[in-house]
mmCIF file with all atom_site columns, C-alpha atoms and ligand atoms in Angstrom:
data_model
loop_
_atom_site.group_PDB
_atom_site.id
_atom_site.type_symbol
_atom_site.label_atom_id
_atom_site.label_alt_id
_atom_site.label_comp_id
_atom_site.label_asym_id
_atom_site.label_entity_id
_atom_site.label_seq_id
_atom_site.pdbx_PDB_ins_code
_atom_site.Cartn_x
_atom_site.Cartn_y
_atom_site.Cartn_z
_atom_site.occupancy
_atom_site.B_iso_or_equiv
_atom_site.pdbx_formal_charge
_atom_site.auth_seq_id
_atom_site.auth_comp_id
_atom_site.auth_asym_id
_atom_site.auth_atom_id
_atom_site.pdbx_PDB_model_num
ATOM   1   C  CA  . MET A 1 1   ? -21.953 12.272  73.884 1.00 98.00 ? 900  MET A CA  1
ATOM   2   C  CA  . LYS A 1 2   ? -20.976 9.727   71.217 1.00 98.00 ? 901  LYS A CA  1
ATOM   3   C  CA  . LEU A 1 3   ? -22.151 8.743   67.753 1.00 98.00 ? 902  LEU A CA  1
ATOM   4   C  CA  . THR A 1 4   ? -21.973 5.191   66.270 1.00 98.00 ? 903  THR A CA  1
ATOM   5   C  CA  . VAL A 1 5   ? -22.595 4.831   62.535 1.00 98.00 ? 904  VAL A CA  1
ATOM   6   C  CA  . LEU A 1 6   ? -24.598 1.569   62.082 1.00 98.00 ? 905  LEU A CA  1
ATOM   7   C  CA  . GLY A 1 7   ? -25.383 2.073   58.349 1.00 98.00 ? 906  GLY A CA  1
ATOM   8   C  CA  . LYS A 1 8   ? -24.206 4.764   55.972 1.00 98.00 ? 907  LYS A CA  1
ATOM   9   C  CA  . TYR A 1 9   ? -25.518 3.805   52.525 1.00 98.00 ? 908  TYR A CA  1
ATOM   10  C  CA  . GLY A 1 10  ? -28.376 5.055   50.407 1.00 96.00 ? 909  GLY A CA  1
ATOM   11  C  CA  . PRO A 1 11  ? -30.556 4.315   48.571 1.00 96.00 ? 910  PRO A CA  1
ATOM   12  C  CA  . TYR A 1 12  ? -29.457 0.692   49.212 1.00 95.00 ? 911  TYR A CA  1
ATOM   13  C  CA  . PRO A 1 13  ? -26.421 -0.897  50.911 1.00 95.00 ? 912  PRO A CA  1
ATOM   14  C  CA  . LYS A 1 14  ? -23.225 -1.820  49.212 1.00 95.00 ? 913  LYS A CA  1
ATOM   15  C  CA  . GLU A 1 15  ? -22.762 -5.559  48.658 1.00 96.00 ? 914  GLU A CA  1
ATOM   16  C  CA  . GLY A 1 16  ? -21.284 -7.418  51.638 1.00 95.00 ? 915  GLY A CA  1
ATOM   17  C  CA  . ASP A 1 17  ? -21.420 -6.437  55.306 1.00 96.00 ? 916  ASP A CA  1
ATOM   18  C  CA  . HIS A 1 18  ? -23.087 -3.069  54.995 1.00 97.00 ? 917  HIS A CA  1
ATOM   19  C  CA  . ALA A 1 19  ? -26.317 -1.302  55.875 1.00 98.00 ? 918  ALA A CA  1
ATOM   20  C  CA  . SER A 1 20  ? -28.373 1.774   55.034 1.00 98.00 ? 919  SER A CA  1
ATOM   21  C  CA  . SER A 1 21  ? -29.024 4.868   57.099 1.00 98.00 ? 920  SER A CA  1
ATOM   22  C  CA  . CYS A 1 22  ? -28.949 4.157   60.814 1.00 98.00 ? 921  CYS A CA  1
ATOM   23  C  CA  . TYR A 1 23  ? -27.066 5.938   63.612 1.00 98.00 ? 922  TYR A CA  1
ATOM   24  C  CA  . LEU A 1 24  ? -26.865 5.545   67.387 1.00 98.00 ? 923  LEU A CA  1
ATOM   25  C  CA  . VAL A 1 25  ? -26.324 8.627   69.642 1.00 98.00 ? 924  VAL A CA  1
ATOM   26  C  CA  . GLN A 1 26  ? -25.521 8.023   73.282 1.00 98.00 ? 925  GLN A CA  1
ATOM   27  C  CA  . GLY A 1 27  ? -24.938 10.410  76.154 1.00 98.00 ? 926  GLY A CA  1
ATOM   28  C  CA  . GLY A 1 28  ? -25.605 10.374  79.904 1.00 95.00 ? 927  GLY A CA  1
ATOM   29  C  CA  . SER A 1 29  ? -28.087 7.537   80.385 1.00 96.00 ? 928  SER A CA  1
ATOM   30  C  CA  . THR A 1 30  ? -29.743 8.132   77.022 1.00 98.00 ? 929  THR A CA  1
ATOM   31  C  CA  . SER A 1 31  ? -29.549 6.260   73.716 1.00 98.00 ? 930  SER A CA  1
ATOM   32  C  CA  . LEU A 1 32  ? -31.316 7.523   70.617 1.00 98.00 ? 931  LEU A CA  1
ATOM   33  C  CA  . VAL A 1 33  ? -31.440 5.872   67.151 1.00 98.00 ? 932  VAL A CA  1
ATOM   34  C  CA  . LEU A 1 34  ? -31.554 8.113   64.093 1.00 99.00 ? 933  LEU A CA  1
ATOM   35  C  CA  . ASP A 1 35  ? -33.361 6.382   61.191 1.00 99.00 ? 934  ASP A CA  1
ATOM   36  C  CA  . MET A 1 36  ? -33.495 2.655   60.638 1.00 98.00 ? 935  MET A CA  1
ATOM   37  C  CA  . GLY A 1 37  ? -32.526 1.583   57.110 1.00 98.00 ? 936  GLY A CA  1
ATOM   38  C  CA  . PRO A 1 38  ? -32.097 -1.971  55.710 1.00 98.00 ? 937  PRO A CA  1
ATOM   39  C  CA  . GLY A 1 39  ? -29.556 -4.114  57.513 1.00 97.00 ? 938  GLY A CA  1
ATOM   40  C  CA  . SER A 1 40  ? -29.345 -2.005  60.620 1.00 98.00 ? 939  SER A CA  1
ATOM   41  C  CA  . LEU A 1 41  ? -31.212 -4.091  63.235 1.00 98.00 ? 940  LEU A CA  1
ATOM   42  C  CA  . SER A 1 42  ? -28.529 -6.705  63.672 1.00 98.00 ? 941  SER A CA  1
ATOM   43  C  CA  . ARG A 1 43  ? -25.935 -3.963  64.169 1.00 98.00 ? 942  ARG A CA  1
ATOM   44  C  CA  . LEU A 1 44  ? -28.130 -2.045  66.601 1.00 98.00 ? 943  LEU A CA  1
ATOM   45  C  CA  . MET A 1 45  ? -28.487 -5.215  68.683 1.00 98.00 ? 944  MET A CA  1
ATOM   46  C  CA  . GLN A 1 46  ? -24.721 -5.523  68.632 1.00 97.00 ? 945  GLN A CA  1
ATOM   47  C  CA  . ALA A 1 47  ? -24.099 -1.866  69.614 1.00 98.00 ? 946  ALA A CA  1
ATOM   48  C  CA  . ALA A 1 48  ? -26.745 -1.280  72.243 1.00 97.00 ? 947  ALA A CA  1
ATOM   49  C  CA  . ASP A 1 49  ? -28.975 -2.848  74.868 1.00 97.00 ? 948  ASP A CA  1
ATOM   50  C  CA  . LEU A 1 50  ? -32.427 -2.421  73.237 1.00 97.00 ? 949  LEU A CA  1
ATOM   51  C  CA  . ARG A 1 51  ? -34.071 -2.049  76.639 1.00 97.00 ? 950  ARG A CA  1
ATOM   52  C  CA  . LYS A 1 52  ? -32.005 1.075   77.239 1.00 97.00 ? 951  LYS A CA  1
ATOM   53  C  CA  . ILE A 1 53  ? -32.934 2.845   73.989 1.00 98.00 ? 952  ILE A CA  1
ATOM   54  C  CA  . ASN A 1 54  ? -35.062 5.862   74.645 1.00 98.00 ? 953  ASN A CA  1
ATOM   55  C  CA  . GLY A 1 55  ? -36.485 6.103   71.155 1.00 98.00 ? 954  GLY A CA  1
ATOM   56  C  CA  . ILE A 1 56  ? -36.004 6.252   67.396 1.00 98.00 ? 955  ILE A CA  1
ATOM   57  C  CA  . PHE A 1 57  ? -36.065 9.465   65.363 1.00 98.00 ? 956  PHE A CA  1
ATOM   58  C  CA  . ILE A 1 58  ? -37.223 9.129   61.768 1.00 98.00 ? 957  ILE A CA  1
ATOM   59  C  CA  . SER A 1 59  ? -36.186 11.972  59.440 1.00 98.00 ? 958  SER A CA  1
ATOM   60  C  CA  . HIS A 1 60  ? -38.372 11.043  56.473 1.00 98.00 ? 959  HIS A CA  1
ATOM   61  C  CA  . LEU A 1 61  ? -40.261 8.121   55.073 1.00 98.00 ? 960  LEU A CA  1
ATOM   62  C  CA  . HIS A 1 62  ? -37.973 6.852   52.281 1.00 98.00 ? 961  HIS A CA  1
ATOM   63  C  CA  . TYR A 1 63  ? -37.449 3.069   52.449 1.00 97.00 ? 962  TYR A CA  1
ATOM   64  C  CA  . ASP A 1 64  ? -33.664 3.401   53.022 1.00 98.00 ? 963  ASP A CA  1
ATOM   65  C  CA  . HIS A 1 65  ? -34.378 5.246   56.290 1.00 98.00 ? 964  HIS A CA  1
ATOM   66  C  CA  . THR A 1 66  ? -37.338 3.292   57.585 1.00 98.00 ? 965  THR A CA  1
ATOM   67  C  CA  . SER A 1 67  ? -37.789 -0.270  56.321 1.00 97.00 ? 966  SER A CA  1
ATOM   68  C  CA  . GLU A 1 68  ? -35.964 -2.002  59.163 1.00 98.00 ? 967  GLU A CA  1
ATOM   69  C  CA  . LEU A 1 69  ? -38.680 -0.830  61.490 1.00 98.00 ? 968  LEU A CA  1
ATOM   70  C  CA  . LEU A 1 70  ? -40.861 -3.605  60.145 1.00 98.00 ? 969  LEU A CA  1
ATOM   71  C  CA  . PRO A 1 71  ? -38.821 -6.616  61.318 1.00 97.00 ? 970  PRO A CA  1
ATOM   72  C  CA  . PHE A 1 72  ? -37.918 -4.623  64.410 1.00 98.00 ? 971  PHE A CA  1
ATOM   73  C  CA  . ARG A 1 73  ? -41.582 -4.925  65.442 1.00 97.00 ? 972  ARG A CA  1
ATOM   74  C  CA  . TYR A 1 74  ? -41.285 -8.719  65.589 1.00 97.00 ? 973  TYR A CA  1
ATOM   75  C  CA  . LEU A 1 75  ? -38.349 -8.319  67.930 1.00 97.00 ? 974  LEU A CA  1
ATOM   76  C  CA  . LEU A 1 76  ? -40.250 -5.867  70.112 1.00 98.00 ? 975  LEU A CA  1
ATOM   77  C  CA  . GLU A 1 77  ? -43.102 -8.379  70.321 1.00 97.00 ? 976  GLU A CA  1
ATOM   78  C  CA  . ASP A 1 78  ? -40.705 -11.131 71.412 1.00 98.00 ? 977  ASP A CA  1
ATOM   79  C  CA  . MET A 1 79  ? -39.078 -8.839  73.991 1.00 98.00 ? 978  MET A CA  1
ATOM   80  C  CA  . ASN A 1 80  ? -42.434 -7.496  75.175 1.00 98.00 ? 979  ASN A CA  1
ATOM   81  C  CA  . LEU A 1 81  ? -40.930 -4.058  74.733 1.00 98.00 ? 980  LEU A CA  1
ATOM   82  C  CA  . LYS A 1 82  ? -42.456 -0.675  73.733 1.00 98.00 ? 981  LYS A CA  1
ATOM   83  C  CA  . MET A 1 83  ? -40.482 1.826   71.680 1.00 98.00 ? 982  MET A CA  1
ATOM   84  C  CA  . LYS A 1 84  ? -40.981 5.590   71.255 1.00 98.00 ? 983  LYS A CA  1
ATOM   85  C  CA  . ILE A 1 85  ? -40.839 6.806   67.678 1.00 98.00 ? 984  ILE A CA  1
ATOM   86  C  CA  . TYR A 1 86  ? -40.190 10.528  67.052 1.00 98.00 ? 985  TYR A CA  1
ATOM   87  C  CA  . VAL A 1 87  ? -41.598 11.309  63.597 1.00 98.00 ? 986  VAL A CA  1
ATOM   88  C  CA  . ARG A 1 88  ? -43.674 14.014  61.962 1.00 98.00 ? 987  ARG A CA  1
ATOM   89  C  CA  . ARG A 1 89  ? -47.270 12.865  61.319 1.00 98.00 ? 988  ARG A CA  1
ATOM   90  C  CA  . GLU A 1 90  ? -48.096 12.358  57.657 1.00 97.00 ? 989  GLU A CA  1
ATOM   91  C  CA  . GLU A 1 91  ? -51.187 11.272  55.830 1.00 96.00 ? 990  GLU A CA  1
ATOM   92  C  CA  . SER A 1 92  ? -49.773 8.369   53.789 1.00 95.00 ? 991  SER A CA  1
ATOM   93  C  CA  . PRO A 1 93  ? -50.276 4.611   53.473 1.00 96.00 ? 992  PRO A CA  1
ATOM   94  C  CA  . TRP A 1 94  ? -46.554 4.008   54.188 1.00 95.00 ? 993  TRP A CA  1
ATOM   95  C  CA  . TYR A 1 95  ? -46.758 6.058   57.445 1.00 98.00 ? 994  TYR A CA  1
ATOM   96  C  CA  . ASP A 1 96  ? -49.727 3.918   58.518 1.00 97.00 ? 995  ASP A CA  1
ATOM   97  C  CA  . ILE A 1 97  ? -47.947 0.625   57.641 1.00 96.00 ? 996  ILE A CA  1
ATOM   98  C  CA  . LEU A 1 98  ? -44.733 1.608   59.422 1.00 97.00 ? 997  LEU A CA  1
ATOM   99  C  CA  . PHE A 1 99  ? -46.045 3.079   62.654 1.00 97.00 ? 998  PHE A CA  1
ATOM   100 C  CA  . GLY A 1 100 ? -49.430 1.365   63.101 1.00 95.00 ? 999  GLY A CA  1
ATOM   101 C  CA  . HIS A 1 101 ? -48.227 -1.137  65.661 1.00 96.00 ? 1000 HIS A CA  1
ATOM   102 C  CA  . PRO A 1 102 ? -49.135 -1.326  69.361 1.00 97.00 ? 1001 PRO A CA  1
ATOM   103 C  CA  . ASP A 1 103 ? -45.485 -1.582  70.422 1.00 97.00 ? 1002 ASP A CA  1
ATOM   104 C  CA  . PHE A 1 104 ? -44.663 1.748   68.812 1.00 98.00 ? 1003 PHE A CA  1
ATOM   105 C  CA  . GLU A 1 105 ? -45.489 4.905   70.878 1.00 98.00 ? 1004 GLU A CA  1
ATOM   106 C  CA  . VAL A 1 106 ? -45.482 7.484   68.167 1.00 98.00 ? 1005 VAL A CA  1
ATOM   107 C  CA  . ILE A 1 107 ? -44.609 11.045  69.145 1.00 98.00 ? 1006 ILE A CA  1
ATOM   108 C  CA  . ASN A 1 108 ? -45.527 13.636  66.512 1.00 98.00 ? 1007 ASN A CA  1
ATOM   109 C  CA  . VAL A 1 109 ? -42.730 16.184  66.137 1.00 98.00 ? 1008 VAL A CA  1
ATOM   110 C  CA  . SER A 1 110 ? -42.443 19.483  64.311 1.00 98.00 ? 1009 SER A CA  1
ATOM   111 C  CA  . PRO A 1 111 ? -39.896 22.276  63.758 1.00 97.00 ? 1010 PRO A CA  1
ATOM   112 C  CA  . SER A 1 112 ? -41.734 24.563  66.179 1.00 89.00 ? 1011 SER A CA  1
ATOM   113 C  CA  . SER A 1 113 ? -41.586 22.286  69.158 1.00 96.00 ? 1012 SER A CA  1
ATOM   114 C  CA  . PRO A 1 114 ? -38.390 20.889  70.796 1.00 98.00 ? 1013 PRO A CA  1
ATOM   115 C  CA  . VAL A 1 115 ? -38.925 17.693  72.787 1.00 98.00 ? 1014 VAL A CA  1
ATOM   116 C  CA  . THR A 1 116 ? -37.057 15.945  75.579 1.00 98.00 ? 1015 THR A CA  1
ATOM   117 C  CA  . ALA A 1 117 ? -35.850 12.321  75.098 1.00 98.00 ? 1016 ALA A CA  1
ATOM   118 C  CA  . GLY A 1 118 ? -34.181 11.143  78.306 1.00 97.00 ? 1017 GLY A CA  1
ATOM   119 C  CA  . ASP A 1 119 ? -31.204 13.420  78.845 1.00 97.00 ? 1018 ASP A CA  1
ATOM   120 C  CA  . PHE A 1 120 ? -31.428 14.765  75.296 1.00 98.00 ? 1019 PHE A CA  1
ATOM   121 C  CA  . LYS A 1 121 ? -33.131 17.842  73.941 1.00 98.00 ? 1020 LYS A CA  1
ATOM   122 C  CA  . LEU A 1 122 ? -34.258 17.366  70.362 1.00 98.00 ? 1021 LEU A CA  1
ATOM   123 C  CA  . THR A 1 123 ? -34.918 20.307  68.046 1.00 98.00 ? 1022 THR A CA  1
ATOM   124 C  CA  . PHE A 1 124 ? -36.175 19.805  64.548 1.00 98.00 ? 1023 PHE A CA  1
ATOM   125 C  CA  . TYR A 1 125 ? -35.443 21.672  61.329 1.00 98.00 ? 1024 TYR A CA  1
ATOM   126 C  CA  . GLU A 1 126 ? -37.177 21.570  57.984 1.00 98.00 ? 1025 GLU A CA  1
ATOM   127 C  CA  . MET A 1 127 ? -34.917 20.129  55.307 1.00 98.00 ? 1026 MET A CA  1
ATOM   128 C  CA  . LYS A 1 128 ? -35.270 20.057  51.506 1.00 98.00 ? 1027 LYS A CA  1
ATOM   129 C  CA  . HIS A 1 129 ? -35.663 16.681  49.862 1.00 98.00 ? 1028 HIS A CA  1
ATOM   130 C  CA  . THR A 1 130 ? -38.077 14.970  47.431 1.00 98.00 ? 1029 THR A CA  1
ATOM   131 C  CA  . VAL A 1 131 ? -40.415 14.239  50.344 1.00 98.00 ? 1030 VAL A CA  1
ATOM   132 C  CA  . PRO A 1 132 ? -40.889 16.112  53.639 1.00 98.00 ? 1031 PRO A CA  1
ATOM   133 C  CA  . CYS A 1 133 ? -37.771 15.649  55.781 1.00 98.00 ? 1032 CYS A CA  1
ATOM   134 C  CA  . LEU A 1 134 ? -36.722 16.869  59.235 1.00 98.00 ? 1033 LEU A CA  1
ATOM   135 C  CA  . GLY A 1 135 ? -33.197 17.299  60.513 1.00 98.00 ? 1034 GLY A CA  1
ATOM   136 C  CA  . VAL A 1 136 ? -32.631 16.951  64.211 1.00 98.00 ? 1035 VAL A CA  1
ATOM   137 C  CA  . LYS A 1 137 ? -30.342 18.647  66.631 1.00 98.00 ? 1036 LYS A CA  1
ATOM   138 C  CA  . VAL A 1 138 ? -29.485 16.405  69.572 1.00 98.00 ? 1037 VAL A CA  1
ATOM   139 C  CA  . GLN A 1 139 ? -28.228 18.288  72.633 1.00 98.00 ? 1038 GLN A CA  1
ATOM   140 C  CA  . GLN A 1 140 ? -26.917 16.975  75.943 1.00 98.00 ? 1039 GLN A CA  1
ATOM   141 C  CA  . GLU A 1 141 ? -25.443 19.391  78.426 1.00 96.00 ? 1040 GLU A CA  1
ATOM   142 C  CA  . ASP A 1 142 ? -22.960 21.464  76.431 1.00 96.00 ? 1041 ASP A CA  1
ATOM   143 C  CA  . LYS A 1 143 ? -22.578 19.078  73.454 1.00 98.00 ? 1042 LYS A CA  1
ATOM   144 C  CA  . ALA A 1 144 ? -24.710 18.969  70.294 1.00 98.00 ? 1043 ALA A CA  1
ATOM   145 C  CA  . LEU A 1 145 ? -24.959 16.956  67.079 1.00 98.00 ? 1044 LEU A CA  1
ATOM   146 C  CA  . PHE A 1 146 ? -27.009 17.871  64.044 1.00 98.00 ? 1045 PHE A CA  1
ATOM   147 C  CA  . TYR A 1 147 ? -28.240 15.156  61.689 1.00 99.00 ? 1046 TYR A CA  1
ATOM   148 C  CA  . THR A 1 148 ? -29.588 16.369  58.348 1.00 98.00 ? 1047 THR A CA  1
ATOM   149 C  CA  . GLY A 1 149 ? -31.548 13.259  57.250 1.00 98.00 ? 1048 GLY A CA  1
ATOM   150 C  CA  . ASP A 1 150 ? -31.559 13.598  53.405 1.00 98.00 ? 1049 ASP A CA  1
ATOM   151 C  CA  . THR A 1 151 ? -31.418 17.134  52.000 1.00 98.00 ? 1050 THR A CA  1
ATOM   152 C  CA  . LEU A 1 152 ? -30.153 19.645  49.552 1.00 98.00 ? 1051 LEU A CA  1
ATOM   153 C  CA  . PHE A 1 153 ? -28.334 22.632  50.966 1.00 98.00 ? 1052 PHE A CA  1
ATOM   154 C  CA  . ASN A 1 154 ? -30.991 24.989  52.468 1.00 98.00 ? 1053 ASN A CA  1
ATOM   155 C  CA  . ASP A 1 155 ? -31.378 28.061  54.667 1.00 98.00 ? 1054 ASP A CA  1
ATOM   156 C  CA  . ASN A 1 156 ? -32.005 26.112  57.868 1.00 98.00 ? 1055 ASN A CA  1
ATOM   157 C  CA  . ILE A 1 157 ? -28.612 24.346  57.973 1.00 98.00 ? 1056 ILE A CA  1
ATOM   158 C  CA  . TYR A 1 158 ? -26.529 27.281  59.258 1.00 98.00 ? 1057 TYR A CA  1
ATOM   159 C  CA  . PRO A 1 159 ? -29.031 28.190  62.062 1.00 98.00 ? 1058 PRO A CA  1
ATOM   160 C  CA  . ALA A 1 160 ? -29.005 24.502  63.049 1.00 98.00 ? 1059 ALA A CA  1
ATOM   161 C  CA  . LEU A 1 161 ? -25.228 24.556  63.278 1.00 98.00 ? 1060 LEU A CA  1
ATOM   162 C  CA  . ASN A 1 162 ? -25.161 27.367  65.823 1.00 97.00 ? 1061 ASN A CA  1
ATOM   163 C  CA  . GLY A 1 163 ? -23.602 25.669  68.930 1.00 97.00 ? 1062 GLY A CA  1
ATOM   164 C  CA  . THR A 1 164 ? -23.292 22.343  67.155 1.00 98.00 ? 1063 THR A CA  1
ATOM   165 C  CA  . ASP A 1 165 ? -20.109 20.318  67.635 1.00 98.00 ? 1064 ASP A CA  1
ATOM   166 C  CA  . LEU A 1 166 ? -20.655 17.595  65.005 1.00 98.00 ? 1065 LEU A CA  1
ATOM   167 C  CA  . LEU A 1 167 ? -22.602 17.682  61.744 1.00 98.00 ? 1066 LEU A CA  1
ATOM   168 C  CA  . LEU A 1 168 ? -23.712 14.264  60.509 1.00 98.00 ? 1067 LEU A CA  1
ATOM   169 C  CA  . ALA A 1 169 ? -24.696 15.184  56.935 1.00 98.00 ? 1068 ALA A CA  1
ATOM   170 C  CA  . ASP A 1 170 ? -26.002 13.809  53.708 1.00 98.00 ? 1069 ASP A CA  1
ATOM   171 C  CA  . CYS A 1 171 ? -23.164 15.349  51.688 1.00 98.00 ? 1070 CYS A CA  1
ATOM   172 C  CA  . SER A 1 172 ? -21.360 12.464  50.023 1.00 98.00 ? 1071 SER A CA  1
ATOM   173 C  CA  . LYS A 1 173 ? -22.377 12.873  46.358 1.00 98.00 ? 1072 LYS A CA  1
ATOM   174 C  CA  . PRO A 1 174 ? -19.731 13.795  43.830 1.00 97.00 ? 1073 PRO A CA  1
ATOM   175 C  CA  . ALA A 1 175 ? -19.264 17.397  42.724 1.00 96.00 ? 1074 ALA A CA  1
ATOM   176 C  CA  . GLY A 1 176 ? -21.749 18.238  39.995 1.00 95.00 ? 1075 GLY A CA  1
ATOM   177 C  CA  . PHE A 1 177 ? -24.425 15.786  41.204 1.00 96.00 ? 1076 PHE A CA  1
ATOM   178 C  CA  . THR A 1 178 ? -27.832 17.349  40.674 1.00 94.00 ? 1077 THR A CA  1
ATOM   179 C  CA  . GLY A 1 179 ? -30.154 15.050  42.697 1.00 96.00 ? 1078 GLY A CA  1
ATOM   180 C  CA  . PRO A 1 180 ? -31.799 15.737  46.057 1.00 98.00 ? 1079 PRO A CA  1
ATOM   181 C  CA  . HIS A 1 181 ? -28.682 15.320  48.245 1.00 98.00 ? 1080 HIS A CA  1
ATOM   182 C  CA  . MET A 1 182 ? -25.738 17.547  49.083 1.00 98.00 ? 1081 MET A CA  1
ATOM   183 C  CA  . THR A 1 183 ? -22.299 16.997  47.508 1.00 98.00 ? 1082 THR A CA  1
ATOM   184 C  CA  . VAL A 1 184 ? -18.718 16.988  48.698 1.00 98.00 ? 1083 VAL A CA  1
ATOM   185 C  CA  . GLU A 1 185 ? -18.618 20.663  47.612 1.00 98.00 ? 1084 GLU A CA  1
ATOM   186 C  CA  . ASN A 1 186 ? -21.449 21.487  50.057 1.00 98.00 ? 1085 ASN A CA  1
ATOM   187 C  CA  . ALA A 1 187 ? -19.449 19.717  52.821 1.00 98.00 ? 1086 ALA A CA  1
ATOM   188 C  CA  . LYS A 1 188 ? -16.333 21.740  52.101 1.00 98.00 ? 1087 LYS A CA  1
ATOM   189 C  CA  . GLU A 1 189 ? -18.279 25.037  52.008 1.00 98.00 ? 1088 GLU A CA  1
ATOM   190 C  CA  . ILE A 1 190 ? -20.130 24.364  55.236 1.00 98.00 ? 1089 ILE A CA  1
ATOM   191 C  CA  . ASN A 1 191 ? -16.868 23.326  56.938 1.00 98.00 ? 1090 ASN A CA  1
ATOM   192 C  CA  . GLY A 1 192 ? -15.105 26.419  55.583 1.00 97.00 ? 1091 GLY A CA  1
ATOM   193 C  CA  . ASN A 1 193 ? -17.818 28.759  56.687 1.00 98.00 ? 1092 ASN A CA  1
ATOM   194 C  CA  . THR A 1 194 ? -18.489 27.401  60.158 1.00 97.00 ? 1093 THR A CA  1
ATOM   195 C  CA  . GLY A 1 195 ? -15.501 25.265  61.154 1.00 97.00 ? 1094 GLY A CA  1
ATOM   196 C  CA  . VAL A 1 196 ? -17.947 22.584  62.261 1.00 98.00 ? 1095 VAL A CA  1
ATOM   197 C  CA  . ARG A 1 197 ? -16.656 19.010  62.177 1.00 98.00 ? 1096 ARG A CA  1
ATOM   198 C  CA  . ILE A 1 198 ? -18.494 16.986  59.603 1.00 98.00 ? 1097 ILE A CA  1
ATOM   199 C  CA  . ILE A 1 199 ? -19.118 13.249  59.199 1.00 98.00 ? 1098 ILE A CA  1
ATOM   200 C  CA  . SER A 1 200 ? -20.042 12.784  55.571 1.00 98.00 ? 1099 SER A CA  1
ATOM   201 C  CA  . THR A 1 201 ? -22.665 10.061  55.160 1.00 98.00 ? 1100 THR A CA  1
ATOM   202 C  CA  . HIS A 1 202 ? -25.430 8.622   52.969 1.00 98.00 ? 1101 HIS A CA  1
ATOM   203 C  CA  . LEU A 1 203 ? -22.854 7.179   50.538 1.00 98.00 ? 1102 LEU A CA  1
ATOM   204 C  CA  . SER A 1 204 ? -23.728 5.811   47.146 1.00 97.00 ? 1103 SER A CA  1
ATOM   205 C  CA  . PRO A 1 205 ? -22.537 2.196   46.952 1.00 96.00 ? 1104 PRO A CA  1
ATOM   206 C  CA  . GLY A 1 206 ? -20.423 3.156   43.902 1.00 95.00 ? 1105 GLY A CA  1
ATOM   207 C  CA  . TYR A 1 207 ? -18.726 6.340   45.117 1.00 97.00 ? 1106 TYR A CA  1
ATOM   208 C  CA  . ASP A 1 208 ? -16.428 6.985   48.092 1.00 96.00 ? 1107 ASP A CA  1
ATOM   209 C  CA  . PRO A 1 209 ? -15.763 10.679  48.775 1.00 97.00 ? 1108 PRO A CA  1
ATOM   210 C  CA  . ASP A 1 210 ? -12.604 10.015  50.850 1.00 96.00 ? 1109 ASP A CA  1
ATOM   211 C  CA  . ASP A 1 211 ? -10.157 11.489  48.318 1.00 96.00 ? 1110 ASP A CA  1
ATOM   212 C  CA  . GLU A 1 212 ? -12.106 14.742  48.229 1.00 98.00 ? 1111 GLU A CA  1
ATOM   213 C  CA  . TYR A 1 213 ? -11.494 15.280  51.935 1.00 98.00 ? 1112 TYR A CA  1
ATOM   214 C  CA  . LYS A 1 214 ? -7.811  14.608  52.251 1.00 96.00 ? 1113 LYS A CA  1
ATOM   215 C  CA  . ASP A 1 215 ? -7.023  18.345  52.517 1.00 96.00 ? 1114 ASP A CA  1
ATOM   216 C  CA  . PHE A 1 216 ? -9.981  18.926  54.860 1.00 97.00 ? 1115 PHE A CA  1
ATOM   217 C  CA  . PRO A 1 217 ? -9.118  17.650  58.385 1.00 97.00 ? 1116 PRO A CA  1
ATOM   218 C  CA  . GLY A 1 218 ? -12.567 18.729  59.656 1.00 98.00 ? 1117 GLY A CA  1
ATOM   219 C  CA  . ILE A 1 219 ? -14.435 16.392  57.315 1.00 98.00 ? 1118 ILE A CA  1
ATOM   220 C  CA  . GLU A 1 220 ? -14.449 12.579  57.518 1.00 98.00 ? 1119 GLU A CA  1
ATOM   221 C  CA  . THR A 1 221 ? -16.254 9.968   55.521 1.00 98.00 ? 1120 THR A CA  1
ATOM   222 C  CA  . ALA A 1 222 ? -18.512 7.902   57.820 1.00 98.00 ? 1121 ALA A CA  1
ATOM   223 C  CA  . ARG A 1 223 ? -17.195 4.463   58.792 1.00 98.00 ? 1122 ARG A CA  1
ATOM   224 C  CA  . GLU A 1 224 ? -19.708 1.789   59.652 1.00 98.00 ? 1123 GLU A CA  1
ATOM   225 C  CA  . MET A 1 225 ? -19.568 0.474   63.244 1.00 98.00 ? 1124 MET A CA  1
ATOM   226 C  CA  . LYS A 1 226 ? -17.149 3.248   64.157 1.00 98.00 ? 1125 LYS A CA  1
ATOM   227 C  CA  . THR A 1 227 ? -17.875 5.338   67.256 1.00 98.00 ? 1126 THR A CA  1
ATOM   228 C  CA  . TYR A 1 228 ? -17.163 9.070   67.208 1.00 98.00 ? 1127 TYR A CA  1
ATOM   229 C  CA  . GLU A 1 229 ? -16.676 11.021  70.438 1.00 98.00 ? 1128 GLU A CA  1
ATOM   230 C  CA  . ILE A 1 230 ? -18.454 14.345  70.396 1.00 97.00 ? 1129 ILE A CA  1
HETATM 231 ZN ZN1 . ZN  B 2 .   ? -34.392 10.154  51.097 1.00 63.99 ? 501  ZN  B ZN1 1
#
């Protein structure tokens, strides 16, 4: 299985050639996109054959994780292509705007029900953010990745890491940050307690956590358009 980071910034991209939250996970004959933030569509077209994408998982409905779905619908129309969207049903106008399109086949997901997407098994975990957010564990054969979406540290993270090879985590805020995201200190603690390899993502445009991780070989700051073998 492999992970390609298409966009790593939130709540908006850094100036220049950058994008917000979007990741491509590939394994066997399956390709799954995790979130679709601003600037990610062009990169997704570069990284994958859209006709071979099995679906898109959406962790939560903040704009920096979803808004590229809107122009993506024009492309689906032009390609005469349907796309599965794995997302938890919500009663909200933004949910209706995003997903109310005939080319989207929306699959309602929940923490109590794993689903199969091609060769992948997807298991969902409740996270803790300013709006409802699901993390997803992506498993293929004996490999697994866990993506947190946006979250504070919470009691579901360690259970989700059981048997997980790579943690793609919203943990790039500086120590002492008090908003609804994890910090570099959370990343170090999780890595220390579990040994799991961490890709630290959801970077603020003005802060790069690289220096914090120089003594932590198990933690890397996400690099856009880099592919990580799992
Ligand atoms: Zn968010």
